[in-house]
Amino acid sequence: GAGVSQTPSNKVTEKGKYVELRCDPISGHTALYWYRQSLGQGPEFLIYFQGTGAADDSGLPNDRFFAVRPEGSVSTLKIQRTERGDSAVYLCASSLTETQYFGPGTRLLVL
Amino acid sequence: GNSVTQMEGPVTLSEEAFLTINCTYTATGYPSLFWYVQYPGEGLQLLLKATKADDKGSNKGFEATYRKETTSFHLEKGSVQVSDSAVYFCALSVQGRDDKIIFGKGTRLHILP
């Protein structure tokens, strides 16, 4: 299918390590969003791209988190010096108009 | 700020029972309202939406009406099935600089055969 894909599906890392999470949006979708879902909670907004630029990064929790979308399609969420509290499911969504289509998520576990 | 409050779960019902999951919101401007569903082992899916007051969203037998006077968007279904077992999220977005979605905490629904 042509849905949103995310890789890896699962990532286990050690505290202090660097991780990259990848999102492939639906082809032609100009808007891309990252959310984080902690256990038992609803997804929380992290960052929004319109094209190549980050139009709103107000949800990034601190400067260890960074995201890029250099060609206006694939996006990478980067987390430096991971902490145990970063463990969550990271969701990506894309849209052309109002409706956002979500990927299956990357489950990150920081040991 | 913008926020969504929904009833806590888990909610356990027998098959063919009537379902209501309450949701209220706080928002500046004129939000669009959504119900998303997360089936076991699957990703988040849009179930239904309403974009203005008094609109009714419906899908798969589920309905929700956008009530501006009570700032509510309660989810209802007349006769639930075992296959409706999932986590349901009420959510909103406010048109503007972006359409980021603000989610409630989710309500886990168990349907017993």
XYZ file of N, CA and C in Angstrom:
672
model
N 0.805 -1.194 0.000
C 0.000 0.000 0.000
C 0.841 1.248 0.000
N 0.194 2.395 -0.058
C 0.912 3.654 -0.150
C 0.723 4.482 1.106
N 0.684 3.833 2.249
C 0.500 4.545 3.502
C 1.796 5.118 4.022
N 1.721 5.709 5.209
C 2.902 6.232 5.879
C 3.697 5.053 6.444
N 4.992 5.043 6.190
C 5.818 3.976 6.756
C 6.876 4.573 7.679
N 7.232 3.795 8.699
C 8.214 4.236 9.669
C 9.200 3.108 9.927
N 10.465 3.485 10.037
C 11.498 2.501 10.350
C 12.462 3.062 11.386
N 13.013 2.202 12.261
C 12.607 0.814 12.442
C 11.270 0.719 13.162
N 10.691 -0.453 13.231
C 9.442 -0.612 13.968
C 9.724 -0.662 15.471
N 10.877 -1.191 15.825
C 11.313 -1.246 17.214
C 12.784 -0.862 17.298
N 13.128 -0.137 18.367
C 14.516 0.252 18.575
C 14.817 0.173 20.067
N 15.828 -0.608 20.392
C 16.295 -0.682 21.773
C 17.681 -0.062 21.815
N 17.891 0.850 22.740
C 19.177 1.507 22.840
C 19.543 1.691 24.302
N 20.769 2.091 24.539
C 21.215 2.328 25.910
C 21.186 3.809 26.206
N 20.993 4.109 27.447
C 21.002 5.499 27.914
C 22.278 6.179 27.440
N 22.113 7.397 26.891
C 23.246 8.174 26.430
C 23.547 8.031 24.950
N 22.946 7.035 24.298
C 23.208 6.824 22.877
C 22.368 7.761 22.011
N 22.751 7.817 20.726
C 22.056 8.622 19.719
C 21.187 7.706 18.874
N 19.957 8.154 18.546
C 19.084 7.354 17.684
C 18.474 8.229 16.596
N 18.164 7.585 15.485
C 17.453 8.226 14.380
C 16.238 7.398 14.028
N 15.118 8.068 13.868
C 13.871 7.422 13.497
C 13.419 8.021 12.167
N 12.997 7.143 11.254
C 12.696 7.596 9.898
C 11.216 7.510 9.595
N 10.725 8.483 8.818
C 9.328 8.494 8.389
C 9.247 8.731 6.881
N 8.536 7.840 6.191
C 8.247 8.021 4.765
C 6.772 8.378 4.627
N 6.453 9.609 4.273
C 5.040 10.003 4.207
C 4.382 9.474 2.938
N 3.086 9.662 2.863
C 2.355 9.333 1.642
C 2.852 10.274 0.535
N 3.078 9.707 -0.642
C 3.616 10.486 -1.753
C 2.733 11.693 -2.056
N 3.356 12.855 -2.160
C 2.618 14.067 -2.499
C 2.108 14.847 -1.306
N 2.169 14.248 -0.112
C 1.711 14.971 1.076
C 2.759 16.008 1.477
N 2.329 17.261 1.577
C 3.264 18.337 1.875
C 3.480 18.528 3.370
N 2.502 18.171 4.174
C 2.608 18.353 5.623
C 3.029 17.044 6.282
N 3.922 17.155 7.268
C 4.397 15.986 8.006
C 4.495 16.335 9.480
N 4.029 15.434 10.321
C 3.970 15.658 11.764
C 4.669 14.513 12.487
N 5.298 14.854 13.606
C 5.801 13.852 14.544
C 5.051 14.008 15.866
N 4.667 12.864 16.437
C 4.021 12.807 17.742
C 4.738 11.757 18.582
N 4.561 11.870 19.897
C 5.118 10.873 20.804
C 3.996 10.362 21.696
N 3.897 9.037 21.828
C 2.844 8.434 22.643
C 3.485 7.605 23.744
N 3.345 8.086 24.954
C 3.827 7.333 26.111
C 2.766 6.334 26.528
N 3.174 5.345 27.291
C 2.269 4.257 27.675
C 1.042 4.794 28.404
N -0.134 4.423 27.906
C -1.374 4.816 28.559
C -1.808 6.244 28.304
N -1.133 6.913 27.390
C -1.453 8.304 27.084
C -1.831 8.469 25.618
N -2.417 9.613 25.299
C -2.646 9.932 23.904
C -1.386 10.495 23.275
N -1.310 10.478 21.953
C -0.148 11.058 21.275
C -0.013 12.546 21.598
N 1.236 13.002 21.718
C 1.528 14.408 21.963
C 2.365 14.959 20.814
N 1.977 16.117 20.343
C 2.632 16.760 19.211
C 4.083 17.108 19.520
N 4.953 16.863 18.544
C 6.355 17.248 18.674
C 6.726 18.357 17.693
N 6.516 18.098 16.392
C 6.995 19.032 15.373
C 6.180 18.855 14.105
N 6.069 19.935 13.346
C 5.295 19.964 12.103
C 6.147 20.575 10.990
N 6.173 19.891 9.848
C 6.851 20.387 8.655
C 5.831 20.711 7.580
N 6.033 21.834 6.921
C 5.311 22.141 5.698
C 6.389 22.251 4.630
N 6.453 21.260 3.753
C 7.564 21.199 2.822
C 8.841 20.834 3.548
N 9.882 21.599 3.306
C 11.178 21.284 3.914
C 11.379 21.953 5.267
N 10.593 22.961 5.565
C 10.831 23.738 6.776
C 9.984 23.308 7.952
N 10.563 23.428 9.143
C 9.824 23.137 10.365
C 8.973 24.353 10.701
N 7.668 24.245 10.450
C 6.770 25.375 10.670
C 6.427 25.554 12.149
N 6.510 24.487 12.922
C 6.178 24.557 14.338
C 6.923 23.451 15.062
N 7.899 23.810 15.881
C 8.638 22.807 16.656
C 8.402 22.990 18.149
N 7.275 23.585 18.494
C 7.002 23.929 19.886
C 6.819 22.724 20.795
N 6.586 21.553 20.218
C 6.375 20.352 21.029
C 7.635 19.579 21.356
N 8.752 19.941 20.765
C 9.999 19.235 21.088
C 10.346 19.490 22.546
N 10.579 18.439 23.328
C 10.735 18.623 24.772
C 12.007 19.361 25.189
N 13.075 19.233 24.450
C 14.331 19.916 24.780
C 15.271 19.838 23.579
N 16.465 20.401 23.721
C 17.357 20.489 22.562
C 18.060 19.174 22.233
N 17.730 18.094 22.931
C 18.251 16.790 22.511
C 17.486 16.241 21.311
N 16.322 16.811 21.066
C 15.457 16.347 19.984
C 15.583 17.287 18.795
N 15.717 16.686 17.613
C 15.836 17.486 16.393
C 15.240 16.685 15.247
N 14.639 17.349 14.271
C 14.078 16.648 13.120
C 14.395 17.408 11.851
N 14.540 16.668 10.761
C 14.834 17.273 9.465
C 13.948 16.657 8.403
N 13.797 17.408 7.323
C 13.042 16.932 6.151
C 13.651 17.620 4.930
N 14.871 17.255 4.588
C 15.678 18.039 3.652
C 15.109 18.182 2.244
N 14.362 17.191 1.766
C 13.844 17.275 0.398
C 12.334 17.367 0.370
N 11.751 17.617 1.511
C 10.299 17.788 1.562
C 9.512 16.505 1.492
N 10.205 15.366 1.683
C 9.491 14.089 1.687
C 9.835 13.326 2.959
N 10.852 12.479 2.912
C 11.268 11.693 4.077
C 11.725 12.614 5.205
N 11.377 12.221 6.431
C 11.818 12.980 7.597
C 12.538 12.055 8.573
N 13.498 12.622 9.297
C 14.222 11.879 10.314
C 14.124 12.625 11.637
N 13.711 11.927 12.664
C 13.708 12.472 14.020
C 14.963 11.965 14.713
N 15.724 12.879 15.273
C 17.012 12.535 15.869
C 16.978 12.846 17.361
N 17.423 11.898 18.150
C 17.451 12.086 19.596
C 18.876 11.840 20.074
N 19.459 12.863 20.694
C 20.820 12.751 21.226
C 20.771 12.401 22.704
N 21.825 11.733 23.180
C 21.991 11.445 24.616
C 20.677 10.939 25.216
N 20.180 9.854 24.643
C 18.867 9.349 25.053
C 18.796 9.094 26.549
N 17.588 9.295 27.072
C 17.294 9.057 28.491
C 16.163 8.033 28.579
N 16.049 7.385 29.749
C 15.017 6.359 29.907
C 13.630 6.950 29.692
N 13.464 8.204 30.037
C 12.182 8.875 29.869
C 11.802 9.113 28.418
N 12.737 8.901 27.496
C 12.427 9.040 26.073
C 11.709 7.805 25.528
N 11.650 6.746 26.316
C 10.981 5.516 25.877
C 9.513 5.805 25.593
N 9.081 5.478 24.383
C 7.712 5.777 23.943
C 7.551 5.234 22.528
N 6.345 5.373 22.004
C 6.115 5.109 20.586
C 6.116 6.457 19.868
N 6.942 6.569 18.844
C 7.047 7.796 18.071
C 6.255 7.616 16.776
N 5.251 8.481 16.610
C 4.335 8.384 15.480
C 4.601 9.494 14.483
N 4.479 9.143 13.226
C 4.585 10.117 12.153
C 3.245 10.154 11.427
N 2.846 11.323 10.962
C 1.622 11.461 10.185
C 1.887 12.409 9.031
N 1.159 12.225 7.938
C 1.270 13.163 6.820
C -0.121 13.553 6.349
N -0.196 14.701 5.689
C -1.489 15.151 5.180
C -1.293 16.042 3.965
N -2.351 16.084 3.161
C -2.399 17.022 2.027
C -3.393 18.136 2.328
N -4.521 17.769 2.902
C -5.494 18.758 3.363
C -5.601 18.607 4.876
N -6.785 18.464 5.436
C -6.889 18.453 6.886
C -6.619 17.086 7.502
N -7.033 16.022 6.851
C -6.958 14.696 7.474
C -5.510 14.209 7.535
N -5.078 13.827 8.742
C -3.742 13.281 8.926
C -3.804 11.760 8.907
N -2.849 11.151 8.213
C -2.744 9.702 8.110
C -1.499 9.283 8.886
N -1.713 8.363 9.817
C -0.644 7.987 10.727
C 0.080 6.725 10.261
N 1.370 6.693 10.545
C 2.152 5.489 10.359
C 2.001 4.565 11.554
N 2.615 3.374 11.483
C 2.477 2.383 12.559
C 3.314 2.714 13.787
N 4.242 3.668 13.654
C 5.037 4.069 14.806
C 6.346 3.304 14.940
N 7.276 3.925 15.667
C 8.519 3.271 16.089
C 8.493 3.202 17.603
N 8.606 1.984 18.123
C 8.640 1.804 19.575
C 10.083 1.897 20.033
N 10.386 2.941 20.805
C 11.745 3.169 21.299
C 11.824 2.783 22.768
N 12.803 1.954 23.089
C 13.053 1.570 24.478
C 14.486 1.949 24.825
N 14.623 2.782 25.831
C 15.951 3.199 26.292
C 16.246 2.494 27.601
N 17.287 1.673 27.596
C 17.627 0.884 28.792
C 18.587 1.630 29.703
N -5.399 27.275 27.109
C -4.897 26.531 25.959
C -5.928 25.521 25.490
N -5.579 24.816 24.423
C -6.474 23.800 23.851
C -6.261 22.456 24.537
N -7.357 21.786 24.859
C -7.233 20.490 25.511
C -8.487 19.649 25.280
N -8.331 18.360 25.521
C -9.422 17.397 25.374
C -9.472 16.528 26.623
N -10.675 16.325 27.139
C -10.869 15.454 28.293
C -11.869 14.372 27.914
N -11.494 13.118 28.103
C -12.414 12.041 27.799
C -12.497 11.080 28.971
N -13.587 10.335 29.002
C -13.817 9.459 30.145
C -12.731 8.403 30.227
N -12.381 8.085 31.462
C -11.326 7.115 31.663
C -11.874 5.706 31.489
N -11.014 4.836 31.030
C -11.403 3.445 30.919
C -10.734 2.607 31.992
N -10.746 1.304 31.817
C -11.382 0.668 30.677
C -12.904 0.604 30.812
N -13.552 0.570 29.664
C -14.989 0.382 29.599
C -15.240 -1.041 29.101
N -16.028 -1.787 29.859
C -16.333 -3.168 29.486
C -17.827 -3.307 29.274
N -18.214 -3.804 28.100
C -19.618 -3.978 27.747
C -19.825 -5.354 27.131
N -21.049 -5.790 27.161
C -21.410 -7.026 26.463
C -21.750 -6.698 25.016
N -21.581 -7.689 24.164
C -21.923 -7.508 22.747
C -23.372 -7.060 22.628
N -23.635 -6.167 21.691
C -24.938 -5.590 21.384
C -25.376 -4.509 22.371
N -24.551 -4.179 23.334
C -24.889 -3.088 24.264
C -24.721 -1.747 23.574
N -25.326 -0.718 24.201
C -25.191 0.657 23.716
C -23.929 1.278 24.316
N -23.189 1.995 23.469
C -21.929 2.585 23.906
C -22.004 4.106 23.893
N -21.509 4.715 24.965
C -21.216 6.152 24.973
C -19.846 6.345 25.582
N -19.000 7.093 24.914
C -17.721 7.529 25.483
C -17.749 9.056 25.460
N -17.691 9.638 26.651
C -17.814 11.088 26.770
C -16.510 11.804 26.432
N -16.658 12.960 25.785
C -15.505 13.781 25.436
C -15.925 15.242 25.500
N -15.136 16.057 26.199
C -15.335 17.499 26.195
C -14.015 18.160 25.819
N -14.121 19.393 25.335
C -12.922 20.063 24.857
C -12.881 21.514 25.313
N -11.691 22.058 25.297
C -11.456 23.487 25.489
C -10.606 23.949 24.324
N -11.060 25.013 23.654
C -10.298 25.456 22.486
C -10.517 26.934 22.242
N -9.478 27.590 21.740
C -9.611 28.941 21.223
C -9.943 28.809 19.741
N -10.734 29.692 19.226
C -11.107 29.598 17.826
C -12.168 28.533 17.597
N -12.178 27.995 16.385
C -13.212 27.048 15.994
C -12.562 25.722 15.602
N -12.491 24.796 16.552
C -11.756 23.558 16.276
C -12.525 22.589 15.390
N -11.792 21.745 14.723
C -12.348 20.526 14.154
C -12.182 19.427 15.193
N -13.143 18.519 15.244
C -13.137 17.470 16.267
C -13.064 16.100 15.607
N -12.370 15.191 16.275
C -12.100 13.872 15.701
C -12.259 12.786 16.772
N -12.583 11.598 16.296
C -12.380 10.378 17.057
C -11.436 9.490 16.254
N -10.342 9.092 16.904
C -9.399 8.138 16.330
C -9.526 6.821 17.090
N -9.193 5.721 16.400
C -9.259 4.403 17.020
C -7.943 3.665 16.784
N -7.537 2.935 17.798
C -6.297 2.145 17.722
C -6.653 0.708 18.081
N -6.779 -0.142 17.049
C -7.069 -1.548 17.281
C -5.803 -2.262 17.757
N -5.939 -3.354 18.476
C -4.763 -4.071 18.991
C -3.760 -4.386 17.890
N -2.520 -3.964 18.083
C -1.459 -4.264 17.130
C -1.485 -3.436 15.858
N -2.359 -2.438 15.796
C -2.465 -1.630 14.584
C -2.176 -0.159 14.876
N -2.026 0.614 13.810
C -1.775 2.040 13.949
C -3.039 2.833 14.192
N -2.853 4.109 14.453
C -3.960 5.017 14.727
C -4.745 5.289 13.442
N -6.082 5.175 13.531
C -6.913 5.402 12.347
C -7.976 6.431 12.667
N -8.266 7.306 11.712
C -9.364 8.237 11.869
C -10.681 7.473 11.787
N -11.533 7.626 12.808
C -12.828 6.957 12.820
C -13.903 7.879 12.241
N -13.962 9.113 12.734
C -14.923 10.082 12.228
C -14.484 11.485 12.628
N -15.100 12.471 11.976
C -14.745 13.849 12.296
C -15.935 14.766 12.043
N -15.875 15.955 12.648
C -16.855 17.003 12.420
C -16.117 18.328 12.453
N -16.437 19.199 11.521
C -15.652 20.417 11.381
C -16.358 21.677 11.848
N -17.669 21.607 12.116
C -18.336 22.806 12.631
C -19.497 22.395 13.528
N -19.977 23.361 14.267
C -21.031 23.116 15.259
C -22.252 22.457 14.615
N -22.816 21.488 15.335
C -24.008 20.721 14.959
C -23.752 19.689 13.863
N -22.540 19.636 13.343
C -22.201 18.564 12.394
C -22.211 17.234 13.127
N -22.618 16.191 12.411
C -22.544 14.841 12.962
C -21.578 14.045 12.108
N -20.560 13.480 12.736
C -19.653 12.568 12.051
C -20.128 11.145 12.280
N -19.978 10.275 11.273
C -20.414 8.896 11.443
C -19.553 7.975 10.590
N -19.389 6.749 11.105
C -18.599 5.746 10.381
C -18.718 4.421 11.137
N -18.882 3.336 10.442
C -18.933 1.986 11.017
C -19.952 1.866 12.144
N -21.037 2.615 12.067
C -22.072 2.553 13.084
C -21.838 3.483 14.257
N -20.667 4.113 14.316
C -20.366 5.092 15.353
C -20.836 6.479 14.908
N -21.253 7.278 15.892
C -21.666 8.650 15.610
C -21.157 9.579 16.706
N -20.931 10.844 16.332
C -20.611 11.867 17.332
C -21.083 13.200 16.779
N -21.706 14.014 17.625
C -22.233 15.315 17.211
C -21.452 16.425 17.881
N -21.028 17.382 17.109
C -20.249 18.545 17.562
C -21.220 19.487 18.271
N -21.117 19.575 19.604
C -21.996 20.431 20.406
C -21.195 21.603 20.947
N -21.384 22.758 20.332
C -20.608 23.940 20.739
C -21.080 24.448 22.100
N -22.401 24.358 22.362
C -22.937 24.920 23.600
C -22.457 24.170 24.831
N -22.170 22.876 24.665
C -21.669 22.089 25.796
C -20.203 21.694 25.597
N -19.576 22.199 24.567
C -18.188 21.855 24.186
C -17.946 20.360 24.308
N -18.814 19.582 23.640
C -18.714 18.127 23.744
C -18.739 17.469 22.371
N -18.257 16.234 22.347
C -18.217 15.442 21.108
C -18.247 13.973 21.524
N -19.356 13.564 22.128
C -19.469 12.222 22.679
C -19.611 11.176 21.586
N -18.931 10.064 21.748
C -18.983 8.961 20.769
C -20.071 7.974 21.177
N -20.904 7.563 20.217
C -21.982 6.623 20.514
C -22.063 5.542 19.443
N -22.518 4.367 19.886
C -22.836 3.290 18.943
C -23.981 2.496 19.539
N -24.954 2.185 18.715
C -26.169 1.546 19.216
C -25.992 0.096 19.631
N -25.095 -0.622 18.977
C -24.943 -2.055 19.248
C -23.492 -2.440 18.962
N -22.708 -2.600 20.026
C -21.277 -2.852 19.822
C -21.011 -4.328 19.525
N -19.897 -4.561 18.868
C -19.448 -5.902 18.525
C -18.091 -6.171 19.166
N -17.756 -7.456 19.285
C -16.451 -7.817 19.849
C -15.327 -7.130 19.085
N -15.491 -6.993 17.771
C -14.458 -6.390 16.927
C -14.270 -4.889 17.177
N -15.145 -4.279 17.970
C -14.983 -2.856 18.334
C -14.018 -2.671 19.489
N -13.546 -3.740 20.082
C -12.578 -3.648 21.175
C -11.315 -2.948 20.676
N -10.978 -1.858 21.327
C -9.868 -1.016 20.860
C -9.690 0.122 21.866
N -8.730 1.011 21.569
C -8.578 2.249 22.338
C -9.084 3.396 21.465
N -9.949 4.230 22.029
C -10.566 5.334 21.297
C -10.034 6.661 21.838
N -9.621 7.541 20.916
C -9.063 8.839 21.280
C -9.939 9.948 20.714
N -10.377 10.840 21.576
C -11.020 12.066 21.145
C -9.921 13.090 20.880
N -10.104 13.948 19.889
C -9.026 14.861 19.524
C -9.591 16.100 18.853
N -8.773 17.152 18.823
C -9.161 18.373 18.129
C -7.960 18.974 17.407
N -8.272 19.787 16.418
C -7.250 20.624 15.809
C -7.869 21.984 15.527
N -7.054 23.007 15.616
C -7.517 24.362 15.370
C -6.815 24.876 14.130
N -7.601 25.229 13.130
C -7.023 25.735 11.885
C -6.254 27.005 12.176
N -5.128 27.104 11.566
C -4.330 28.299 11.785
C -2.980 28.102 11.169
N -1.938 28.339 11.959
C -0.580 28.192 11.431
C -0.283 26.737 11.108
N -0.856 25.835 11.875
C -0.695 24.415 11.583
C -1.963 23.694 12.029
N -2.050 22.412 11.742
C -3.223 21.636 12.117
C -2.847 20.548 13.103
N -1.895 20.844 14.001
C -1.495 19.801 14.931
C -2.712 19.325 15.703
N -2.726 18.033 15.977
C -3.853 17.418 16.664
C -3.531 17.301 18.142
N -4.507 17.674 18.956
C -4.395 17.522 20.407
C -5.313 16.382 20.805
N -4.742 15.364 21.416
C -5.470 14.146 21.753
C -5.842 14.097 23.233
N -6.956 13.417 23.513
C -7.243 13.010 24.878
C -6.389 11.813 25.240
N -6.545 11.322 26.465
C -5.694 10.241 26.937
C -6.110 8.874 26.416
N -7.281 8.781 25.836
C -7.726 7.507 25.295
C -8.621 6.749 26.264
N -9.541 5.986 25.703
C -10.446 5.134 26.483
C -10.369 3.732 25.901
N -9.963 2.786 26.749
C -9.876 1.399 26.275
C -11.244 0.749 26.409
N -11.706 0.140 25.329
C -13.023 -0.500 25.281
C -12.859 -2.004 25.115
N -13.486 -2.769 26.021
C -13.506 -4.227 25.918
C -14.942 -4.662 25.670
N -15.180 -5.445 24.633
C -16.505 -5.973 24.367
C -16.467 -7.487 24.591
N -17.346 -7.945 25.464
C -17.404 -9.362 25.807
C -18.439 -10.076 24.949
N -18.115 -11.271 24.440
C -19.083 -11.988 23.596
C -20.248 -12.530 24.404
